[in-house]
mmCIF file of C-alpha atoms in Angstrom:
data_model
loop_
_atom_site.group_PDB
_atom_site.id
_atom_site.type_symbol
_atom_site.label_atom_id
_atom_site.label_comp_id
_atom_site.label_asym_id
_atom_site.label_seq_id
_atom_site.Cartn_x
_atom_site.Cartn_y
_atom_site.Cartn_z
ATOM 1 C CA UNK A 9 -71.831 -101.878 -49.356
ATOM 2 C CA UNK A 10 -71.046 -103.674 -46.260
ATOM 3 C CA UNK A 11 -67.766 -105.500 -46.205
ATOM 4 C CA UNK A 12 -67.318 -108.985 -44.373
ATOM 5 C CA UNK A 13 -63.940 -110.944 -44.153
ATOM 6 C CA UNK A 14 -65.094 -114.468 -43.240
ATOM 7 C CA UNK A 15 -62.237 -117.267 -42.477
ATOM 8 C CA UNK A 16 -63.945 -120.566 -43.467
ATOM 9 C CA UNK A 17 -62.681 -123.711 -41.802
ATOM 10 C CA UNK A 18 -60.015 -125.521 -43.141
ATOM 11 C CA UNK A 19 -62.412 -129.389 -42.472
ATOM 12 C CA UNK A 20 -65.705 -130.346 -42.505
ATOM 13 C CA UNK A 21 -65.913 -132.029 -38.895
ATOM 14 C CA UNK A 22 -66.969 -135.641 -39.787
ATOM 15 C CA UNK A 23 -67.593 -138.077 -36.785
ATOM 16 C CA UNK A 24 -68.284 -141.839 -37.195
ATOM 17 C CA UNK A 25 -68.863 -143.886 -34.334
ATOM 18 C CA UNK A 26 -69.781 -147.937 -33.854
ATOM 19 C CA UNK A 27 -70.519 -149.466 -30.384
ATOM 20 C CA UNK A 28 -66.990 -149.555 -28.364
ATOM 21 C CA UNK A 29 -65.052 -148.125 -31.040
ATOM 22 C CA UNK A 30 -64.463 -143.943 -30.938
ATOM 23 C CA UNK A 31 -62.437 -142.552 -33.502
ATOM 24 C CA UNK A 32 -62.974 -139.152 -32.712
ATOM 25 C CA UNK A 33 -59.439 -137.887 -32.710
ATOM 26 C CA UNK A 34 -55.980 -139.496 -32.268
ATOM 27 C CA UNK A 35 -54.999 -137.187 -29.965
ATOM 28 C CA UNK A 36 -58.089 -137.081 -27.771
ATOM 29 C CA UNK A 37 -59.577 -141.042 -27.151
ATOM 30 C CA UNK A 38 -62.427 -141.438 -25.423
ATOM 31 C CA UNK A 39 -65.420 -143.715 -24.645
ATOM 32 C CA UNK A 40 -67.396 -140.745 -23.828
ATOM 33 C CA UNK A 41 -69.085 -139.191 -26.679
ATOM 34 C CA UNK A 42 -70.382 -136.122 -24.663
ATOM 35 C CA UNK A 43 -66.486 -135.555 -24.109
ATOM 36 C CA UNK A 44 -63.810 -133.176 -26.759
ATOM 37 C CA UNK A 45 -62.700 -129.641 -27.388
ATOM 38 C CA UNK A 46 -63.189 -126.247 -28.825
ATOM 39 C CA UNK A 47 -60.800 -124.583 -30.771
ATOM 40 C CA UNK A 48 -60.832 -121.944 -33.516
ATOM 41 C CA UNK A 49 -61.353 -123.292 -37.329
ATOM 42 C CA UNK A 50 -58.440 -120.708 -39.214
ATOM 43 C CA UNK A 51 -55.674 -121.609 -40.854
ATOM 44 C CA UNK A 52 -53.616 -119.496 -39.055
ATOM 45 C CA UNK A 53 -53.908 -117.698 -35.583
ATOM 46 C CA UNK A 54 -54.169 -114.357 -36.561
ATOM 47 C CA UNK A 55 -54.744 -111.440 -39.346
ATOM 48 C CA UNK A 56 -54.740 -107.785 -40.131
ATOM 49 C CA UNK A 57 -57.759 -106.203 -41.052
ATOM 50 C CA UNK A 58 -58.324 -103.412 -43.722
ATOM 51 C CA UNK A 59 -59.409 -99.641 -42.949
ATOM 52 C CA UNK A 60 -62.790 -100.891 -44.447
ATOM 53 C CA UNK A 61 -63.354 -104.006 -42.528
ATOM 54 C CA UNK A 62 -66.755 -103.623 -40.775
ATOM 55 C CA UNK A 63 -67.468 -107.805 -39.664
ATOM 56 C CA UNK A 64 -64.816 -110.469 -39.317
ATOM 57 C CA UNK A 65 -66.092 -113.931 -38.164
ATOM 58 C CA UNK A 66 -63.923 -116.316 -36.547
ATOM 59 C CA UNK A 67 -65.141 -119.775 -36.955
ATOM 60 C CA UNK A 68 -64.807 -121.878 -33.646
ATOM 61 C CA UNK A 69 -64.834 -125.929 -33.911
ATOM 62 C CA UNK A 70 -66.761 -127.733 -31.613
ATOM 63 C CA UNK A 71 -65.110 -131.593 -30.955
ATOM 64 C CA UNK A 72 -67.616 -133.246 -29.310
ATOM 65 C CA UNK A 73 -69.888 -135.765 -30.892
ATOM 66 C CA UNK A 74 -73.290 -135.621 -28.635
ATOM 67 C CA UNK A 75 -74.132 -132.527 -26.721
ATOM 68 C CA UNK A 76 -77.783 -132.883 -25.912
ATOM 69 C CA UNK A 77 -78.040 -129.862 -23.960
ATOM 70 C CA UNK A 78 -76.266 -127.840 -25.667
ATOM 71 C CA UNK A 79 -73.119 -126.330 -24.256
ATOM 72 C CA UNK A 80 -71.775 -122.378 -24.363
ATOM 73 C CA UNK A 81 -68.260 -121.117 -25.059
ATOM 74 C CA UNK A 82 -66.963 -118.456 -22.934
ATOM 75 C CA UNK A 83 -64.307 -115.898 -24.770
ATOM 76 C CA UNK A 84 -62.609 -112.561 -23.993
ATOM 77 C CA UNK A 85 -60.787 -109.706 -25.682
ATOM 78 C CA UNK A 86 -57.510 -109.335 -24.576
ATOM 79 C CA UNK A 87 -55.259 -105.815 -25.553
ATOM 80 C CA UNK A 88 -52.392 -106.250 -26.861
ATOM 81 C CA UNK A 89 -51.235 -102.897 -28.001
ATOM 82 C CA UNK A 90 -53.535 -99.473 -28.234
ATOM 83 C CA UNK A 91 -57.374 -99.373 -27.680
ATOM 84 C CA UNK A 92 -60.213 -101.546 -29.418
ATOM 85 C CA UNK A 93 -62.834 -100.663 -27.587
ATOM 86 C CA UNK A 94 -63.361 -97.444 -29.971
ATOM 87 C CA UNK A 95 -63.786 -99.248 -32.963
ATOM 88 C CA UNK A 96 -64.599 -103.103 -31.935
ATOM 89 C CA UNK A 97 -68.400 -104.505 -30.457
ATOM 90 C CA UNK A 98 -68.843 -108.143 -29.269
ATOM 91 C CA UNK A 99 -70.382 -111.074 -27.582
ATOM 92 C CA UNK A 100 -68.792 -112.659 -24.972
ATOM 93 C CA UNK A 101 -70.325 -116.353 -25.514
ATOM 94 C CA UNK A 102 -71.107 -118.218 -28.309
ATOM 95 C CA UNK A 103 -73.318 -120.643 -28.048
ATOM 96 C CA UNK A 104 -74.458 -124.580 -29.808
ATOM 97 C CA UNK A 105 -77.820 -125.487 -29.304
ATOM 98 C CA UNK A 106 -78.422 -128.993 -28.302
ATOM 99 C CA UNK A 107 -78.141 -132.401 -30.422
ATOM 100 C CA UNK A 108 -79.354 -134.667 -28.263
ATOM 101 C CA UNK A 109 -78.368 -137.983 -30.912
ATOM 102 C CA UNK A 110 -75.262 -136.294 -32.321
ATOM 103 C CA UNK A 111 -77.306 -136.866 -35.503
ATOM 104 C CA UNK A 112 -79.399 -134.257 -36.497
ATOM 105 C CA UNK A 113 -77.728 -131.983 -38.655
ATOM 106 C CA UNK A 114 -76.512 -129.193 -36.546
ATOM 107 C CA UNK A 115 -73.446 -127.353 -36.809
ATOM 108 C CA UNK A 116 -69.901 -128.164 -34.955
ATOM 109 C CA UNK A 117 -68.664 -125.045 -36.265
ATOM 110 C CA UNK A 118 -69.767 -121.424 -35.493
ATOM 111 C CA UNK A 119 -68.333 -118.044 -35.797
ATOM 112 C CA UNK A 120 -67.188 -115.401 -33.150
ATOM 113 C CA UNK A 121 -68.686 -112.101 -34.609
ATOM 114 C CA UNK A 122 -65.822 -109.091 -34.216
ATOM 115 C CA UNK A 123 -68.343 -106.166 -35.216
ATOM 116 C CA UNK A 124 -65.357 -103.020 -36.079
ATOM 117 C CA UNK A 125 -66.520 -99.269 -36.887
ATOM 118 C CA UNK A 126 -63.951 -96.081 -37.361
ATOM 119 C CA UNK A 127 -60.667 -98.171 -37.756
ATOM 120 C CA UNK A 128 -59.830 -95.495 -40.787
ATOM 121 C CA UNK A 129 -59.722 -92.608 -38.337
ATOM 122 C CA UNK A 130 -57.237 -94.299 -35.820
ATOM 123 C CA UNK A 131 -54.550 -92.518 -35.798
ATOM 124 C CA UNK A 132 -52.690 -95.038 -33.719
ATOM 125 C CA UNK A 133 -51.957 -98.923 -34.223
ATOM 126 C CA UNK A 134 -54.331 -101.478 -32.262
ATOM 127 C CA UNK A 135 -53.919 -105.031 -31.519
ATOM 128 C CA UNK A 136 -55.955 -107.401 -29.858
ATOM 129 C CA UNK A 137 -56.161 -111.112 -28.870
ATOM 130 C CA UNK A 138 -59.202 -113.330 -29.195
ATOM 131 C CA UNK A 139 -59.034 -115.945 -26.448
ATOM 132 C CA UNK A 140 -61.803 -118.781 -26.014
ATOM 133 C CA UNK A 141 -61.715 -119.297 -22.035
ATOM 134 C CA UNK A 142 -63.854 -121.601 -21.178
ATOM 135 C CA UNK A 143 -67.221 -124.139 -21.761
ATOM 136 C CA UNK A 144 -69.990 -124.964 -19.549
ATOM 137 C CA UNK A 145 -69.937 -128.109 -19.926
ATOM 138 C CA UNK A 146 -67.649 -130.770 -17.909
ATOM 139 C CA UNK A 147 -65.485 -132.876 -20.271
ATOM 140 C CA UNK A 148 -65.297 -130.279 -22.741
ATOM 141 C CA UNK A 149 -61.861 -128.813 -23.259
ATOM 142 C CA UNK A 150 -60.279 -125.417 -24.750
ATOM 143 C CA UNK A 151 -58.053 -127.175 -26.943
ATOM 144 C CA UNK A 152 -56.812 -130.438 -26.868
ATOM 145 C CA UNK A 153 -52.721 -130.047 -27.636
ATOM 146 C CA UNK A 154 -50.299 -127.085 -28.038
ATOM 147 C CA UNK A 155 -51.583 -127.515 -32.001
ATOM 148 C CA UNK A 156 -55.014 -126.578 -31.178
ATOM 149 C CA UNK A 157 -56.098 -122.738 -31.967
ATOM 150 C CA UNK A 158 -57.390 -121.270 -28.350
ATOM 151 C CA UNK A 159 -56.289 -117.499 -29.629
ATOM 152 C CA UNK A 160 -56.906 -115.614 -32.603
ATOM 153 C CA UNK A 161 -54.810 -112.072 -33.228
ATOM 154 C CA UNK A 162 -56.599 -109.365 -34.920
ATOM 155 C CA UNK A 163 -54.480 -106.410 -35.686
ATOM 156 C CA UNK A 164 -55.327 -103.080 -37.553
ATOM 157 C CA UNK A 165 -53.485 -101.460 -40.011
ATOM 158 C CA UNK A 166 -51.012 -98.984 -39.056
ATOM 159 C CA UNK A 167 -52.873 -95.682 -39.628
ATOM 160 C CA UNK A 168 -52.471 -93.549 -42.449
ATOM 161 C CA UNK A 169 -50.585 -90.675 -41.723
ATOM 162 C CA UNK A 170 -48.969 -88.871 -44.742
ATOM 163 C CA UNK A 171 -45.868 -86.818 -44.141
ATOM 164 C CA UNK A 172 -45.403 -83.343 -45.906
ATOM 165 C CA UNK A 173 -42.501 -84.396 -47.834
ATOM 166 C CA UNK A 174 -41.056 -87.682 -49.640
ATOM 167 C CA UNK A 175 -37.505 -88.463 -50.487
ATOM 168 C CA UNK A 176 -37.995 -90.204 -54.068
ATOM 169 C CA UNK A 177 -35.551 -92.659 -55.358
ATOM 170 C CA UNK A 178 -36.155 -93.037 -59.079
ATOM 171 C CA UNK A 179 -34.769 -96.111 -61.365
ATOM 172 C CA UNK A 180 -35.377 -96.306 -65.204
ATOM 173 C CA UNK A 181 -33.724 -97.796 -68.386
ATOM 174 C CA UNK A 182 -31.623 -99.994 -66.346
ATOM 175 C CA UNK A 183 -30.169 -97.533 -63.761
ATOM 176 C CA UNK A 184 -31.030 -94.934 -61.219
ATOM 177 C CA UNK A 185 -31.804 -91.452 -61.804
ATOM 178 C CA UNK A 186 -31.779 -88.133 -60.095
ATOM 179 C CA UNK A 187 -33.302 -88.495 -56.732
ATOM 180 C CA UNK A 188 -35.583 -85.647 -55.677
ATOM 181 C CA UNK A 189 -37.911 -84.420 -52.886
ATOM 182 C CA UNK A 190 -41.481 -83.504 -53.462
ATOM 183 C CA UNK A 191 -43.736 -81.848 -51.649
ATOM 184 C CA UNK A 192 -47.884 -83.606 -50.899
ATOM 185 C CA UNK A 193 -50.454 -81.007 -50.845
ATOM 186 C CA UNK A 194 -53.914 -82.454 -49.571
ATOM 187 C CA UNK A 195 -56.091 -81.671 -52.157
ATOM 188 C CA UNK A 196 -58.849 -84.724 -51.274
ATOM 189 C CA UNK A 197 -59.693 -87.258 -49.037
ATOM 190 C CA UNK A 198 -56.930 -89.570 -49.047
ATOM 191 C CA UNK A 199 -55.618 -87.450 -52.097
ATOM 192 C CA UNK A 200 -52.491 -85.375 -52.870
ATOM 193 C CA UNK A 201 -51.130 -83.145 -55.713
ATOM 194 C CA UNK A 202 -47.417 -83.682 -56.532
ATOM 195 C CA UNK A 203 -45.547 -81.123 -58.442
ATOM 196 C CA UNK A 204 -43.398 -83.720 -59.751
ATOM 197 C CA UNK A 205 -43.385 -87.409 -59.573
ATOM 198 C CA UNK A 206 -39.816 -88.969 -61.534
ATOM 199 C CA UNK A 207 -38.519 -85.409 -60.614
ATOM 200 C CA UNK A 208 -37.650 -81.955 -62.609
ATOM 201 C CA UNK A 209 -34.512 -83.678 -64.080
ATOM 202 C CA UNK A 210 -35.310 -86.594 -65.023
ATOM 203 C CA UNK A 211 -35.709 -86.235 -68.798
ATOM 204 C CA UNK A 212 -32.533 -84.731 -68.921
ATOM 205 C CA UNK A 213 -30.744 -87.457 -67.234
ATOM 206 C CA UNK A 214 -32.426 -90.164 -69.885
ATOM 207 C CA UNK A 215 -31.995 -87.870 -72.874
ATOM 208 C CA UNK A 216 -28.058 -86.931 -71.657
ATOM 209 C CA UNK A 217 -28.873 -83.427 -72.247
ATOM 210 C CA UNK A 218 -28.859 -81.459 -69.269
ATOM 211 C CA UNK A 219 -30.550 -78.108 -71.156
ATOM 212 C CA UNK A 220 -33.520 -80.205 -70.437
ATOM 213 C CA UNK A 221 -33.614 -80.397 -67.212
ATOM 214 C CA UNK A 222 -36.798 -78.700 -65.513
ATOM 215 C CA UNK A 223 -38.926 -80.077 -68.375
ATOM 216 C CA UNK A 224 -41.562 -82.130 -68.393
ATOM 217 C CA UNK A 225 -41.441 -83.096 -64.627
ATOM 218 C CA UNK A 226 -44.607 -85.582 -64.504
ATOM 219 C CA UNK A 227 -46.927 -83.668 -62.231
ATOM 220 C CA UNK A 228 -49.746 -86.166 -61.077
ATOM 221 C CA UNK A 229 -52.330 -86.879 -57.822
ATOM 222 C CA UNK A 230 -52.096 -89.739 -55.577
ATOM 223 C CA UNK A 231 -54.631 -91.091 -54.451
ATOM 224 C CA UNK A 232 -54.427 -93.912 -51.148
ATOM 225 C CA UNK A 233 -57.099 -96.236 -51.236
ATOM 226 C CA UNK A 234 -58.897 -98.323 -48.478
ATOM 227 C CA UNK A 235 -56.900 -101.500 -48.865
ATOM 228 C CA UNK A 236 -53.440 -99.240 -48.852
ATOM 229 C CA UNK A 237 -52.809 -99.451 -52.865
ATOM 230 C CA UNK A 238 -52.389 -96.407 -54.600
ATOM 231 C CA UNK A 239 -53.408 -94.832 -57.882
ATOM 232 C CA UNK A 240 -51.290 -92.127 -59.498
ATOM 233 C CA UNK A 241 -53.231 -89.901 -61.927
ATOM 234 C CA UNK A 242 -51.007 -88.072 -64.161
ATOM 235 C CA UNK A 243 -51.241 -84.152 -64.364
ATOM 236 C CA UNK A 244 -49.156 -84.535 -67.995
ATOM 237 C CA UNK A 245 -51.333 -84.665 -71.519
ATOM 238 C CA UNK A 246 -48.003 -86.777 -72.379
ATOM 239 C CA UNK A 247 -48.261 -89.709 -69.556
ATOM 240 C CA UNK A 248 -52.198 -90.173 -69.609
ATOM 241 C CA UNK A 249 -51.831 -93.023 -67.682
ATOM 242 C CA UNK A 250 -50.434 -92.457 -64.488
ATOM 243 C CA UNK A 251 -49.631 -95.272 -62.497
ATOM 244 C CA UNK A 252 -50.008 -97.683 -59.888
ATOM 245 C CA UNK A 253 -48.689 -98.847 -56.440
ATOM 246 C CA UNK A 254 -48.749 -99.345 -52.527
ATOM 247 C CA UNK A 255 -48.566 -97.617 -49.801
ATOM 248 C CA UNK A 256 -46.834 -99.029 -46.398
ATOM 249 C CA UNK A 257 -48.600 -97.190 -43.625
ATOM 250 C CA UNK A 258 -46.388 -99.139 -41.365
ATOM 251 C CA UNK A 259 -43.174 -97.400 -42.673
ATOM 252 C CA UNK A 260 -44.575 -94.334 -44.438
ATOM 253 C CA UNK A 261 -42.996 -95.968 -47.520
ATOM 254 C CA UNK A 262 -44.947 -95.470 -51.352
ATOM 255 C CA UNK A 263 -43.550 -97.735 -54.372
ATOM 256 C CA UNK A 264 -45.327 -97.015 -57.497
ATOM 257 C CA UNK A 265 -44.593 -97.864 -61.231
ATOM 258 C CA UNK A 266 -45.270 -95.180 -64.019
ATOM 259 C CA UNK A 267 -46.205 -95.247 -67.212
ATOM 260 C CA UNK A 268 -44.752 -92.908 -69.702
ATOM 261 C CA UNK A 269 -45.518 -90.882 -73.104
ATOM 262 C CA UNK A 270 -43.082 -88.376 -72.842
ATOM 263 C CA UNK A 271 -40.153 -90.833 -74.728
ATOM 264 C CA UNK A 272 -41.366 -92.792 -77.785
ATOM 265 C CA UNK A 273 -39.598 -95.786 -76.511
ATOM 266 C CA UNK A 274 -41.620 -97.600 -73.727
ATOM 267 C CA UNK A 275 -40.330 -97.930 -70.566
ATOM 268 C CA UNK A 276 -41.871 -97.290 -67.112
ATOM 269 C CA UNK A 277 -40.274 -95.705 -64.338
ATOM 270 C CA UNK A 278 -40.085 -97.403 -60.288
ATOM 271 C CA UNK A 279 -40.268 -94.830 -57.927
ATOM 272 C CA UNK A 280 -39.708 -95.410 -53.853
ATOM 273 C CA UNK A 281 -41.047 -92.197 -51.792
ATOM 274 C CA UNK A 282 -39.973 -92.041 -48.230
ATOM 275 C CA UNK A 283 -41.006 -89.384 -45.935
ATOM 276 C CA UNK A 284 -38.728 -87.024 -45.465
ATOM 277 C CA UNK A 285 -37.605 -86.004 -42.073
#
């Protein structure tokens, strides 16, 4: 199924206008009603998009109460860090078709259309500006203030690169236990066997007795979604239920909460991998 971020505008543009009296904007007074701005309709000036992300529309305001013929917005990609021209397809206008009256119904805001394919198989960060450079039409504006939205930042998500080995920092019951090291073994897309996930002595260290140590070590599966949260299905007929978590790509960093049957007493267990070096 075809995914589609779309950033809606944060207004309805609403213009009202009398003979002599233009209330079009505080910031931007005019008796001209061919004359305003463009700007871009987000709440913010920039986002991250997903490994899955496949359209994200910008929506761009148009300001400017009459435009009988019609009027064309010039933008450009800008690089900001890595390459997007693997994964990212464009226009390079977008264009309002005329209102002659400033009446009939048509839009003031359309949407830039960033078209992405193969952002899961970067294997290295990309960033990327959005910049609206110009109109074709005199009296029209990018912007109208240092408030008005003239760039939009798109950024990927750092790529997915899992190391070999993760430090793991366990807390339970209150207090930490044993840390360990565990080995991933790529056993899937996106999908690793662990040998041991709260480590081999963990139920010693919650029991107090050390002769148990090496038993029940929680082996389980990871799997990494799209979206960067994780799913940890338990290898143990005692912990059916695995757990859950996220994964920061950015800093090769899982946290994940387990659930546990091994104890009759219900607790779940925090774990924070980080790859080993």
């Amino acid at each position: 199924m075809k995914k589609i971020i779309k950033l809606l505008p944060i207004l309805l543009l609403v213009f009202a206008f009398s003979c002599g009296d233009d209330d079009f904007s505080e910031n931007f007074t005019t008796d001209d009603p061919t004359t305003g701005w463009v700007e871009f309709a987000t709440p913010n000036a920039g986002t991250t998009i997903s490994a899955a992300t496949e359209t994200l529309s910008l929506p761009v305001s148009l300001r400017v109460p009459v435009y009988k013929d019609g009027l064309n917005v010039s933008y450009t990609i800008q690089a900001v860090e890595g390459d997007y021209t693997s994964i990212l397809t464009t226009d390079d206008t977008l264009t309002f078709t005329p209102d002659p009256s400033g009446a009939n119904g048509n839009t003031r805001v359309k949407s830039i259309d960033l078209h992405f394919e193969n952002v899961a198989d970067l294997t290295d960060l990309v960033v990327f500006d959005v910049v609206l450079t110009a109109v074709d039409v005199n009296g029209v504006t990018i912007g109208v203030d240092d408030e008005s939205i003239t760039t939009y930042r798109v950024s990927t998500p750092c790529p997915i690169v899992i190391a070999d080995s993760y430090n793991v920092d366990v807390s339970a019951l209150g207090g930490a236990a044993p840390s360990h090291t565990v080995d991933f073994t790529l056993v899937g897309p996106n999908q690793y066997s662990l040998a041991s996930t709260w480590g081999p002595n963990f139920v010693g260290w919650a029991t107090g007795d050390d002769s148990l140590n090496g038993q029940y070590p929680y082996p389980g599966f990871i799997i990494v979604n799209d979206d960067l949260t994780v799913d940890l299905i338990s290898d143990d007929p005692l912990s059916p239920d695995g757990g859950t978590g996220t994964y920061d790509s950015c800093n090769d960093v899982f946290i994940i909460s387990l659930t546990q049957g091994v104890f009759t007493t219900d607790f779940t267990v925090d774990l924070v991998m980080t790859a080993a070096e």
